[in-house]
Amino acid sequence: MTTRLQSDNQSPYEAISDILWLWAALFDGPPPEAVWSTIRESVIPAIYQSLQQPATLAEALQVASETLATEYEDLFCIPVPGSPFSLYDDEDMADEPPSLRHLAAILDIPWQKDAFVPGRAYPISPDHLSVLFALWATLIGLENVPEILGKSRADWMDVLAGKIERILRRITQSLPEHSAYGQITRLALDYVRQADAWIKEANRH
């Protein structure tokens, strides 16, 4: 099984990184219609195929970006402490140093927004799902960097994959299956599990 949507000029790691950046974007906020139509009609079916799942687009995903935006705002936009839809890893809020916050600084990835942006996720705590996806996507592309802040690249990716899977698993248990973000979250969870397995297998060789 492969998790890669690989073009002729991409390495396997680059292909996986591209999809992780897609999840980072979708969990930060809904895309504009032109971008969403491409994701909906081309990218998501290809991800299903890469996971050897039926590529038929679920009815819940056949919506305009305006509908997607309304759903996102209702579920994710304003953080609610203890919400099952939270984009934060409430089970593991405190990181042992060096923390993911330091990793984000090293990789030049914004850890928190400076102000609330209407329609976008607002990270009020240090483990925002979109940021975790961005960190993982960036690390995958650093094939020639074995260690960062005294921790191996592989160990960082293992930490990120675990936190991301935990957040997605909690959200999927709460979101209606027949909602657009319910479908997106379930697909992201399947992809994360397979990407993590593929990366670990590749690192062993």
PDB file of C-alpha atoms in Angstrom:
ATOM      1  CA  MET A   1       0.000   0.000   0.000  1.00  0.00           C
ATOM      2  CA  THR A   2       1.248   3.486  -0.760  1.00  0.00           C
ATOM      3  CA  THR A   3       0.350   6.861   0.660  1.00  0.00           C
ATOM      4  CA  ARG A   4       2.106   8.769  -2.088  1.00  0.00           C
ATOM      5  CA  LEU A   5       0.595  10.834  -4.883  1.00  0.00           C
ATOM      6  CA  GLN A   6       3.911  10.958  -6.648  1.00  0.00           C
ATOM      7  CA  SER A   7       4.721  12.710  -9.898  1.00  0.00           C
ATOM      8  CA  ASP A   8       7.731  11.822 -12.036  1.00  0.00           C
ATOM      9  CA  ASN A   9       9.911  14.570 -10.579  1.00  0.00           C
ATOM     10  CA  GLN A  10       9.033  14.061  -6.897  1.00  0.00           C
ATOM     11  CA  SER A  11      10.639  11.892  -4.271  1.00  0.00           C
ATOM     12  CA  PRO A  12       8.278   9.782  -2.124  1.00  0.00           C
ATOM     13  CA  TYR A  13       8.930  12.088   0.825  1.00  0.00           C
ATOM     14  CA  GLU A  14       8.082  15.187  -1.206  1.00  0.00           C
ATOM     15  CA  ALA A  15       4.809  13.622  -2.328  1.00  0.00           C
ATOM     16  CA  ILE A  16       3.774  12.821   1.247  1.00  0.00           C
ATOM     17  CA  SER A  17       4.838  16.284   2.389  1.00  0.00           C
ATOM     18  CA  ASP A  18       2.532  17.868  -0.203  1.00  0.00           C
ATOM     19  CA  ILE A  19      -0.495  16.014   1.178  1.00  0.00           C
ATOM     20  CA  LEU A  20       0.405  16.888   4.766  1.00  0.00           C
ATOM     21  CA  TRP A  21       0.507  20.552   3.723  1.00  0.00           C
ATOM     22  CA  LEU A  22      -2.998  20.056   2.286  1.00  0.00           C
ATOM     23  CA  TRP A  23      -4.278  18.825   5.662  1.00  0.00           C
ATOM     24  CA  ALA A  24      -2.509  21.747   7.364  1.00  0.00           C
ATOM     25  CA  ALA A  25      -4.405  24.150   5.115  1.00  0.00           C
ATOM     26  CA  LEU A  26      -7.810  22.460   5.442  1.00  0.00           C
ATOM     27  CA  PHE A  27      -7.659  22.446   9.253  1.00  0.00           C
ATOM     28  CA  ASP A  28      -6.548  26.082   9.380  1.00  0.00           C
ATOM     29  CA  GLY A  29      -9.644  27.166   7.491  1.00  0.00           C
ATOM     30  CA  PRO A  30     -11.758  26.450   4.411  1.00  0.00           C
ATOM     31  CA  PRO A  31     -10.154  27.255   1.044  1.00  0.00           C
ATOM     32  CA  PRO A  32     -11.631  29.558  -1.618  1.00  0.00           C
ATOM     33  CA  GLU A  33     -13.933  27.949  -4.191  1.00  0.00           C
ATOM     34  CA  ALA A  34     -11.346  27.648  -6.980  1.00  0.00           C
ATOM     35  CA  VAL A  35      -8.935  25.806  -4.694  1.00  0.00           C
ATOM     36  CA  TRP A  36     -11.633  23.709  -3.040  1.00  0.00           C
ATOM     37  CA  SER A  37     -13.048  22.553  -6.386  1.00  0.00           C
ATOM     38  CA  THR A  38      -9.613  21.216  -7.386  1.00  0.00           C
ATOM     39  CA  ILE A  39      -9.173  19.497  -4.024  1.00  0.00           C
ATOM     40  CA  ARG A  40     -12.686  18.061  -4.174  1.00  0.00           C
ATOM     41  CA  GLU A  41     -12.594  16.856  -7.773  1.00  0.00           C
ATOM     42  CA  SER A  42      -8.964  15.768  -8.180  1.00  0.00           C
ATOM     43  CA  VAL A  43      -6.914  15.571  -5.011  1.00  0.00           C
ATOM     44  CA  ILE A  44      -9.291  13.834  -2.587  1.00  0.00           C
ATOM     45  CA  PRO A  45     -10.239  11.048  -5.050  1.00  0.00           C
ATOM     46  CA  ALA A  46      -6.516  10.496  -5.699  1.00  0.00           C
ATOM     47  CA  ILE A  47      -5.864  10.206  -1.958  1.00  0.00           C
ATOM     48  CA  TYR A  48      -8.622   7.602  -1.676  1.00  0.00           C
ATOM     49  CA  GLN A  49      -6.991   5.660  -4.503  1.00  0.00           C
ATOM     50  CA  SER A  50      -3.564   5.885  -2.884  1.00  0.00           C
ATOM     51  CA  LEU A  51      -5.085   4.282   0.221  1.00  0.00           C
ATOM     52  CA  GLN A  52      -6.762   1.615  -1.925  1.00  0.00           C
ATOM     53  CA  GLN A  53     -10.200   2.875  -0.935  1.00  0.00           C
ATOM     54  CA  PRO A  54     -13.159   3.541  -3.262  1.00  0.00           C
ATOM     55  CA  ALA A  55     -12.504   6.869  -4.974  1.00  0.00           C
ATOM     56  CA  THR A  56     -16.166   7.866  -5.274  1.00  0.00           C
ATOM     57  CA  LEU A  57     -16.580  11.287  -3.687  1.00  0.00           C
ATOM     58  CA  ALA A  58     -18.948  11.197  -0.728  1.00  0.00           C
ATOM     59  CA  GLU A  59     -22.066  13.334  -1.070  1.00  0.00           C
ATOM     60  CA  ALA A  60     -20.997  15.297   2.017  1.00  0.00           C
ATOM     61  CA  LEU A  61     -17.921  16.525   0.113  1.00  0.00           C
ATOM     62  CA  GLN A  62     -19.870  17.645  -2.948  1.00  0.00           C
ATOM     63  CA  VAL A  63     -20.480  21.070  -1.454  1.00  0.00           C
ATOM     64  CA  ALA A  64     -19.395  24.594  -2.327  1.00  0.00           C
ATOM     65  CA  SER A  65     -16.668  26.296  -0.332  1.00  0.00           C
ATOM     66  CA  GLU A  66     -19.288  28.589   1.235  1.00  0.00           C
ATOM     67  CA  THR A  67     -21.006  25.575   2.802  1.00  0.00           C
ATOM     68  CA  LEU A  68     -17.644  24.205   3.886  1.00  0.00           C
ATOM     69  CA  ALA A  69     -16.814  27.549   5.506  1.00  0.00           C
ATOM     70  CA  THR A  70     -20.082  27.605   7.454  1.00  0.00           C
ATOM     71  CA  GLU A  71     -19.457  24.093   8.735  1.00  0.00           C
ATOM     72  CA  TYR A  72     -15.868  24.937   9.688  1.00  0.00           C
ATOM     73  CA  GLU A  73     -16.950  28.013  11.625  1.00  0.00           C
ATOM     74  CA  ASP A  74     -19.625  26.089  13.523  1.00  0.00           C
ATOM     75  CA  LEU A  75     -17.192  23.322  14.487  1.00  0.00           C
ATOM     76  CA  PHE A  76     -13.714  24.771  14.817  1.00  0.00           C
ATOM     77  CA  CYS A  77     -13.450  28.530  14.462  1.00  0.00           C
ATOM     78  CA  ILE A  78     -13.968  29.643  18.057  1.00  0.00           C
ATOM     79  CA  PRO A  79     -12.037  27.358  20.438  1.00  0.00           C
ATOM     80  CA  VAL A  80     -14.158  25.949  23.246  1.00  0.00           C
ATOM     81  CA  PRO A  81     -12.294  24.376  26.194  1.00  0.00           C
ATOM     82  CA  GLY A  82     -12.990  20.669  26.398  1.00  0.00           C
ATOM     83  CA  SER A  83     -14.865  20.559  23.095  1.00  0.00           C
ATOM     84  CA  PRO A  84     -14.601  17.190  21.303  1.00  0.00           C
ATOM     85  CA  PHE A  85     -14.077  19.218  18.111  1.00  0.00           C
ATOM     86  CA  SER A  86     -11.039  21.003  19.543  1.00  0.00           C
ATOM     87  CA  LEU A  87      -8.042  21.277  17.206  1.00  0.00           C
ATOM     88  CA  TYR A  88      -5.731  20.990  20.219  1.00  0.00           C
ATOM     89  CA  ASP A  89      -4.203  17.980  21.945  1.00  0.00           C
ATOM     90  CA  ASP A  90      -5.683  18.466  25.394  1.00  0.00           C
ATOM     91  CA  GLU A  91      -4.252  15.147  26.641  1.00  0.00           C
ATOM     92  CA  ASP A  92      -0.657  16.305  26.258  1.00  0.00           C
ATOM     93  CA  MET A  93      -0.445  20.068  26.562  1.00  0.00           C
ATOM     94  CA  ALA A  94       2.995  20.284  28.184  1.00  0.00           C
ATOM     95  CA  ASP A  95       6.029  19.409  26.088  1.00  0.00           C
ATOM     96  CA  GLU A  96       9.332  18.429  27.647  1.00  0.00           C
ATOM     97  CA  PRO A  97      12.104  20.736  26.410  1.00  0.00           C
ATOM     98  CA  PRO A  98      13.071  21.065  23.649  1.00  0.00           C
ATOM     99  CA  SER A  99       9.423  21.632  22.843  1.00  0.00           C
ATOM    100  CA  LEU A 100       7.503  21.739  19.605  1.00  0.00           C
ATOM    101  CA  ARG A 101       7.377  25.510  20.050  1.00  0.00           C
ATOM    102  CA  HIS A 102      11.174  25.576  19.746  1.00  0.00           C
ATOM    103  CA  LEU A 103      11.026  23.248  16.760  1.00  0.00           C
ATOM    104  CA  ALA A 104       8.564  25.587  15.049  1.00  0.00           C
ATOM    105  CA  ALA A 105      10.924  28.511  15.633  1.00  0.00           C
ATOM    106  CA  ILE A 106      13.860  26.590  14.146  1.00  0.00           C
ATOM    107  CA  LEU A 107      11.779  25.638  11.087  1.00  0.00           C
ATOM    108  CA  ASP A 108      10.356  29.172  10.744  1.00  0.00           C
ATOM    109  CA  ILE A 109       6.737  28.037  11.085  1.00  0.00           C
ATOM    110  CA  PRO A 110       4.408  30.495  12.879  1.00  0.00           C
ATOM    111  CA  TRP A 111       3.380  28.923  16.179  1.00  0.00           C
ATOM    112  CA  GLN A 112       0.488  31.275  16.857  1.00  0.00           C
ATOM    113  CA  LYS A 113      -1.297  33.975  14.910  1.00  0.00           C
ATOM    114  CA  ASP A 114      -0.856  37.514  16.184  1.00  0.00           C
ATOM    115  CA  ALA A 115      -4.584  38.224  16.086  1.00  0.00           C
ATOM    116  CA  PHE A 116      -7.906  36.572  15.425  1.00  0.00           C
ATOM    117  CA  VAL A 117      -8.664  36.251  11.712  1.00  0.00           C
ATOM    118  CA  PRO A 118     -12.375  35.718  10.942  1.00  0.00           C
ATOM    119  CA  GLY A 119     -13.004  32.308   9.446  1.00  0.00           C
ATOM    120  CA  ARG A 120      -9.608  30.859  10.409  1.00  0.00           C
ATOM    121  CA  ALA A 121      -8.622  28.681  13.334  1.00  0.00           C
ATOM    122  CA  TYR A 122      -7.239  30.714  16.220  1.00  0.00           C
ATOM    123  CA  PRO A 123      -4.584  28.814  18.192  1.00  0.00           C
ATOM    124  CA  ILE A 124      -5.021  29.638  21.858  1.00  0.00           C
ATOM    125  CA  SER A 125      -2.807  26.773  23.016  1.00  0.00           C
ATOM    126  CA  PRO A 126       0.467  25.380  21.702  1.00  0.00           C
ATOM    127  CA  ASP A 127      -0.657  22.328  19.785  1.00  0.00           C
ATOM    128  CA  HIS A 128      -2.839  23.536  16.944  1.00  0.00           C
ATOM    129  CA  LEU A 129      -3.564  20.745  14.430  1.00  0.00           C
ATOM    130  CA  SER A 130      -2.681  22.824  11.384  1.00  0.00           C
ATOM    131  CA  VAL A 131       0.717  23.726  12.877  1.00  0.00           C
ATOM    132  CA  LEU A 132       1.458  20.092  13.736  1.00  0.00           C
ATOM    133  CA  PHE A 133       0.751  19.065  10.134  1.00  0.00           C
ATOM    134  CA  ALA A 134       3.004  21.888   8.891  1.00  0.00           C
ATOM    135  CA  LEU A 135       5.834  20.791  11.189  1.00  0.00           C
ATOM    136  CA  TRP A 136       5.549  17.182  10.025  1.00  0.00           C
ATOM    137  CA  ALA A 137       5.387  18.184   6.360  1.00  0.00           C
ATOM    138  CA  THR A 138       8.513  20.313   6.761  1.00  0.00           C
ATOM    139  CA  LEU A 139      10.481  17.633   8.610  1.00  0.00           C
ATOM    140  CA  ILE A 140       9.699  15.039   5.944  1.00  0.00           C
ATOM    141  CA  GLY A 141      11.393  17.269   3.395  1.00  0.00           C
ATOM    142  CA  LEU A 142      14.585  17.537   5.470  1.00  0.00           C
ATOM    143  CA  GLU A 143      15.992  14.173   4.424  1.00  0.00           C
ATOM    144  CA  ASN A 144      19.597  15.312   4.967  1.00  0.00           C
ATOM    145  CA  VAL A 145      19.051  16.673   8.486  1.00  0.00           C
ATOM    146  CA  PRO A 146      19.386  13.758  10.930  1.00  0.00           C
ATOM    147  CA  GLU A 147      18.991  15.754  14.170  1.00  0.00           C
ATOM    148  CA  ILE A 148      17.327  18.963  15.380  1.00  0.00           C
ATOM    149  CA  LEU A 149      17.601  20.366  18.917  1.00  0.00           C
ATOM    150  CA  GLY A 150      19.260  17.192  20.134  1.00  0.00           C
ATOM    151  CA  LYS A 151      16.447  14.923  18.933  1.00  0.00           C
ATOM    152  CA  SER A 152      16.531  12.838  15.779  1.00  0.00           C
ATOM    153  CA  ARG A 153      14.346  13.830  12.855  1.00  0.00           C
ATOM    154  CA  ALA A 154      12.665  10.413  13.070  1.00  0.00           C
ATOM    155  CA  ASP A 155      11.815  10.934  16.754  1.00  0.00           C
ATOM    156  CA  TRP A 156      10.314  14.370  16.046  1.00  0.00           C
ATOM    157  CA  MET A 157       8.158  12.890  13.276  1.00  0.00           C
ATOM    158  CA  ASP A 158       7.038  10.087  15.593  1.00  0.00           C
ATOM    159  CA  VAL A 159       5.944  12.634  18.221  1.00  0.00           C
ATOM    160  CA  LEU A 160       4.061  14.698  15.635  1.00  0.00           C
ATOM    161  CA  ALA A 161       2.340  11.694  14.056  1.00  0.00           C
ATOM    162  CA  GLY A 162       1.171  10.525  17.481  1.00  0.00           C
ATOM    163  CA  LYS A 163      -0.232  13.914  18.474  1.00  0.00           C
ATOM    164  CA  ILE A 164      -1.922  14.427  15.104  1.00  0.00           C
ATOM    165  CA  GLU A 165      -3.499  10.973  15.170  1.00  0.00           C
ATOM    166  CA  ARG A 166      -4.784  11.514  18.707  1.00  0.00           C
ATOM    167  CA  ILE A 167      -6.485  14.796  17.768  1.00  0.00           C
ATOM    168  CA  LEU A 168      -7.985  13.377  14.564  1.00  0.00           C
ATOM    169  CA  ARG A 169      -9.214  10.243  16.323  1.00  0.00           C
ATOM    170  CA  ARG A 170     -11.034  12.301  18.944  1.00  0.00           C
ATOM    171  CA  ILE A 171     -12.609  14.566  16.331  1.00  0.00           C
ATOM    172  CA  THR A 172     -13.774  11.652  14.158  1.00  0.00           C
ATOM    173  CA  GLN A 173     -15.515  10.126  17.156  1.00  0.00           C
ATOM    174  CA  SER A 174     -17.587  13.293  17.527  1.00  0.00           C
ATOM    175  CA  LEU A 175     -18.176  14.679  14.036  1.00  0.00           C
ATOM    176  CA  PRO A 176     -21.217  13.458  12.100  1.00  0.00           C
ATOM    177  CA  GLU A 177     -20.048  11.006   9.449  1.00  0.00           C
ATOM    178  CA  HIS A 178     -22.208  12.693   6.816  1.00  0.00           C
ATOM    179  CA  SER A 179     -20.609  16.108   7.202  1.00  0.00           C
ATOM    180  CA  ALA A 180     -17.893  17.492   4.953  1.00  0.00           C
ATOM    181  CA  TYR A 181     -15.374  17.887   7.747  1.00  0.00           C
ATOM    182  CA  GLY A 182     -16.384  14.501   9.115  1.00  0.00           C
ATOM    183  CA  GLN A 183     -15.312  12.987   5.791  1.00  0.00           C
ATOM    184  CA  ILE A 184     -12.173  15.146   5.608  1.00  0.00           C
ATOM    185  CA  THR A 185     -11.121  14.212   9.141  1.00  0.00           C
ATOM    186  CA  ARG A 186     -11.644  10.488   8.586  1.00  0.00           C
ATOM    187  CA  LEU A 187      -9.656  10.592   5.355  1.00  0.00           C
ATOM    188  CA  ALA A 188      -6.895  12.584   7.047  1.00  0.00           C
ATOM    189  CA  LEU A 189      -6.749  10.024   9.873  1.00  0.00           C
ATOM    190  CA  ASP A 190      -6.449   7.121   7.425  1.00  0.00           C
ATOM    191  CA  TYR A 191      -3.742   8.983   5.522  1.00  0.00           C
ATOM    192  CA  VAL A 192      -1.785   9.872   8.663  1.00  0.00           C
ATOM    193  CA  ARG A 193      -1.763   6.266   9.858  1.00  0.00           C
ATOM    194  CA  GLN A 194      -0.526   4.956   6.526  1.00  0.00           C
ATOM    195  CA  ALA A 195       1.998   7.767   6.024  1.00  0.00           C
ATOM    196  CA  ASP A 196       3.429   7.163   9.486  1.00  0.00           C
ATOM    197  CA  ALA A 197       3.724   3.432   8.786  1.00  0.00           C
ATOM    198  CA  TRP A 198       5.354   4.026   5.391  1.00  0.00           C
ATOM    199  CA  ILE A 199       7.875   6.527   6.796  1.00  0.00           C
ATOM    200  CA  LYS A 200       8.864   4.202   9.643  1.00  0.00           C
ATOM    201  CA  GLU A 201       9.292   1.324   7.208  1.00  0.00           C
ATOM    202  CA  ALA A 202      11.388   3.493   4.879  1.00  0.00           C
ATOM    203  CA  ASN A 203      13.579   4.651   7.776  1.00  0.00           C
ATOM    204  CA  ARG A 204      14.373   1.048   8.656  1.00  0.00           C
ATOM    205  CA  HIS A 205      15.971   0.487   5.233  1.00  0.00           C
TER     206      HIS A 205
END
